Short mmCIF file of C-alpha atoms in Angstrom, two decimals:
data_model
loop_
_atom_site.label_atom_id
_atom_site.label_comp_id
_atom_site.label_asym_id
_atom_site.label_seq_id
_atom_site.Cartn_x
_atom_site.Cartn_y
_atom_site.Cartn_z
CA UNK A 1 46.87 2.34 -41.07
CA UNK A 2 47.59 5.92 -42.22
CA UNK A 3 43.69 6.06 -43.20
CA UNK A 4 42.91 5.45 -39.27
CA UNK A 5 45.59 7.81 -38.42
CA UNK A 6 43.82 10.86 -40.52
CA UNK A 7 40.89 9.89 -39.14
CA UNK A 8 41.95 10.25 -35.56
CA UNK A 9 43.76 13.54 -36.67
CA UNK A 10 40.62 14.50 -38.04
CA UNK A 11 38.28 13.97 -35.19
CA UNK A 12 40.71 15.62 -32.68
CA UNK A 13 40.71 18.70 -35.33
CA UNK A 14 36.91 19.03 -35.05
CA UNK A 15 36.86 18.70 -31.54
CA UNK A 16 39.28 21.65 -30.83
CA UNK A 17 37.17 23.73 -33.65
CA UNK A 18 34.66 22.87 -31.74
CA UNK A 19 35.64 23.63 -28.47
CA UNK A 20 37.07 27.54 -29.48
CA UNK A 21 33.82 28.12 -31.44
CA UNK A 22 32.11 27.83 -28.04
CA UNK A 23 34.85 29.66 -25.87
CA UNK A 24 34.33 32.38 -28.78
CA UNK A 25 30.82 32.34 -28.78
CA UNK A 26 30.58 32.66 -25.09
CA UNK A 27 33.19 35.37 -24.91
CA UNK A 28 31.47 37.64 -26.91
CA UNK A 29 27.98 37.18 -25.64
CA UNK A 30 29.30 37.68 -22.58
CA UNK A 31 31.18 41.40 -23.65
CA UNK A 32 28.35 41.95 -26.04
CA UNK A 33 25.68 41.62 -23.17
CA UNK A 34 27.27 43.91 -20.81
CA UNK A 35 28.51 46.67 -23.52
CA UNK A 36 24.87 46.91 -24.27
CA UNK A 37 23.43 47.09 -21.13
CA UNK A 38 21.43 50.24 -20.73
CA UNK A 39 21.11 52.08 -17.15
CA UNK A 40 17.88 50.26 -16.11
CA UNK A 41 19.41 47.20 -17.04
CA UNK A 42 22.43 47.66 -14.65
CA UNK A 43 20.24 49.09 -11.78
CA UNK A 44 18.24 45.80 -12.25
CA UNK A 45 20.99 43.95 -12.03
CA UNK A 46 22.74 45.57 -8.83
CA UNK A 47 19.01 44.46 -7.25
CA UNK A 48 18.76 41.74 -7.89
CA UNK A 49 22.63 40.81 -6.74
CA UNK A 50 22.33 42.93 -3.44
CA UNK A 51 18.94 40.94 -2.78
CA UNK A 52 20.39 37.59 -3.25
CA UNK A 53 23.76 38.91 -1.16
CA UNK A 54 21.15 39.99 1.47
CA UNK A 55 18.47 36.91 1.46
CA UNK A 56 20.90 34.27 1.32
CA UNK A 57 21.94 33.86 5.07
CA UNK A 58 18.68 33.54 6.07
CA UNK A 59 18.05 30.85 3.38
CA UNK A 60 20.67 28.91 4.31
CA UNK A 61 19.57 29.20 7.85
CA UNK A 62 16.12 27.81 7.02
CA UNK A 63 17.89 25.41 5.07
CA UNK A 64 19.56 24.00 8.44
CA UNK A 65 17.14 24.74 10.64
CA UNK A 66 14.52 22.50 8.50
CA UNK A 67 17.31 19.70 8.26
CA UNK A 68 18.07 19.40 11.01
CA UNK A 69 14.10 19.02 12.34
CA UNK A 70 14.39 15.94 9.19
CA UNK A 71 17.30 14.97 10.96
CA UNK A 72 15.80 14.54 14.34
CA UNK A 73 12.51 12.61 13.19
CA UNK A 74 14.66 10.09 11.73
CA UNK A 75 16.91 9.51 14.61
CA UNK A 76 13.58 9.37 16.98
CA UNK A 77 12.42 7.18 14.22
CA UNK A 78 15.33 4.52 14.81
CA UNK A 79 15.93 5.08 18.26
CA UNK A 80 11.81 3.83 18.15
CA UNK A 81 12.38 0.91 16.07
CA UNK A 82 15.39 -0.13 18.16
CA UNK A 83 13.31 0.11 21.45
CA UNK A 84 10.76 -1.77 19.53
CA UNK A 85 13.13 -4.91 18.85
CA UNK A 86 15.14 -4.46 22.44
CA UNK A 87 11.49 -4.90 24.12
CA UNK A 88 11.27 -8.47 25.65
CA UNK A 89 7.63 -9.63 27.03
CA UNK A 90 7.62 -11.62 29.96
CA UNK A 91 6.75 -14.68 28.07
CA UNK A 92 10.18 -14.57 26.45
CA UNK A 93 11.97 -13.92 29.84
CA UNK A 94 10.31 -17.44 31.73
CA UNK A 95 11.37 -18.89 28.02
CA UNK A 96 8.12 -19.58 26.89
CA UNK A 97 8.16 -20.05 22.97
CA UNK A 98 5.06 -18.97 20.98
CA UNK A 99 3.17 -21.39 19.49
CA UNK A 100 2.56 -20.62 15.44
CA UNK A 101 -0.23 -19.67 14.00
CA UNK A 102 -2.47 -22.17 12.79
CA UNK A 103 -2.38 -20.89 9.08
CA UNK A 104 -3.53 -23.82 6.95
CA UNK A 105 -6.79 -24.94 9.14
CA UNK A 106 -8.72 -27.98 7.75
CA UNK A 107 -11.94 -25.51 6.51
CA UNK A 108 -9.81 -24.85 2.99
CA UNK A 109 -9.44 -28.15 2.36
CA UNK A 110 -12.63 -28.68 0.76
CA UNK A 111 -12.21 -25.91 -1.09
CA UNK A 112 -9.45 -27.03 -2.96
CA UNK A 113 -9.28 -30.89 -4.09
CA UNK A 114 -6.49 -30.65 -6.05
CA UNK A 115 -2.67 -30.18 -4.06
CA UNK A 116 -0.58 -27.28 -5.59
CA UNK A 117 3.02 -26.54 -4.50
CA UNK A 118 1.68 -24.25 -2.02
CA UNK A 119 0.19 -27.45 -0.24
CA UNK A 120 3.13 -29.52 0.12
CA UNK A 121 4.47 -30.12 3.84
CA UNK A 122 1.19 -28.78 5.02
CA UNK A 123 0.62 -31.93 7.21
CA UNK A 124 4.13 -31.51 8.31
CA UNK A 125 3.81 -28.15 9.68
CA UNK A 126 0.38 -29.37 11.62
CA UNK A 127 2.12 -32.40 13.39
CA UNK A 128 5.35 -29.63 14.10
CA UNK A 129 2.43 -27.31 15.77
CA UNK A 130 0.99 -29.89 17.17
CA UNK A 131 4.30 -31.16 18.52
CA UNK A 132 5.35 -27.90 20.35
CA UNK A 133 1.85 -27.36 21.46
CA UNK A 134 1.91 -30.89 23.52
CA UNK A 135 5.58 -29.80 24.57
CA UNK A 136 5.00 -26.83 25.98
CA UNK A 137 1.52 -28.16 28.06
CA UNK A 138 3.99 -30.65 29.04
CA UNK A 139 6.30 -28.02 30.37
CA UNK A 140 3.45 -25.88 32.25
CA UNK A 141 2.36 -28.98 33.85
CA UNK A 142 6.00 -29.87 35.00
CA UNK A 143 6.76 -25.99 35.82
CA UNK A 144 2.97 -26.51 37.75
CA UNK A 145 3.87 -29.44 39.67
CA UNK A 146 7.38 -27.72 40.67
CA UNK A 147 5.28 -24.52 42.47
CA UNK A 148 2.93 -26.72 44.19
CA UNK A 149 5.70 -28.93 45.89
CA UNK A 150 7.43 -25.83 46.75
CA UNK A 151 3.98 -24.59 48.15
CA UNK A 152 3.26 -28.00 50.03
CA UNK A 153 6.81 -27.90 51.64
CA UNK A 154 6.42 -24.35 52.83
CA UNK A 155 3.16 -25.60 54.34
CA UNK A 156 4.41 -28.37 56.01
CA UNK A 157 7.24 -26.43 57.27
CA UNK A 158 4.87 -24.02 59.11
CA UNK A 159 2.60 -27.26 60.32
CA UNK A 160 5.99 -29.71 61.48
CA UNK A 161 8.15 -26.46 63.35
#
């Protein structure tokens, strides 16, 4: 146990040489550098500072002016999409369902012979298509027969008064 102890004593010593070598180090670059500094140097330096003090408002208004032209493409962006998805065709508003897309048509099955997992249910899904195709003709029909009634007794309300 003592063993781990110097061990941990050790490793926090190194660490704390460690850490003042580097605040030493970096304190007397830092004096060194700007003892040494020659007149150019400084006048360089005062440039370059009183630039950057100068330049940096309009940077920054760049900076906002360009984010904030991001900014407004992606809320158009959105405010697109969600116009997209709000938009209801009149198809939708009489209730009319679509009808799927007939994706596995008969002219690949010569094609392939063998069934794969990609083939099972595919005569499922045909009699479900076919199913809401004959339900919905029944529909129109019914919805068909409705109008001309309606028609036939505004007719014969003109021809009887």
């Amino acid at each position: 146990m003592a063993e781990l102890f110097g061990l941990i004593s050790h490793l926090f010593d190194s660490v704390t040489q460690l850490f003042t070598l580097v605040k030493d180090r970096f304190s007397n670059n830092m004096a060194e550098s700007f003892t040494s500094m020659t007149p150019q140097q400084w006048i360089r330096l005062v440039i370059i500072v009183g630039a950057y003090a100068l330049v940096r408002p309009y940077i920054i208004k760049h900076g906002a002016r360009f984010q904030e032209r991001q900014l407004d493409k992606h809320f158009e962006k959105e405010k697109a999409e969600k116009e997209k998805q709000a938009e209801i065709s009149p198809n939708q508003l009489r209730g009319q369902v679509d009808i799927p897309d007939d994706s596995d048509d008969e002219a690949e099955g010569d094609a392939q012979a063998q069934t794969t997992a990609t083939d099972w249910g595919k005569k499922a899904r045909k009699r479900q298509r076919n199913m809401i195709k004959k339900l919905l003709d029944e529909e129109e029909k019914r919805l068909q027969e409705l109008q001309e009634d309606e028609e036939d007794k505004d007719i014969e309300q003109y021809l009887v008064g």
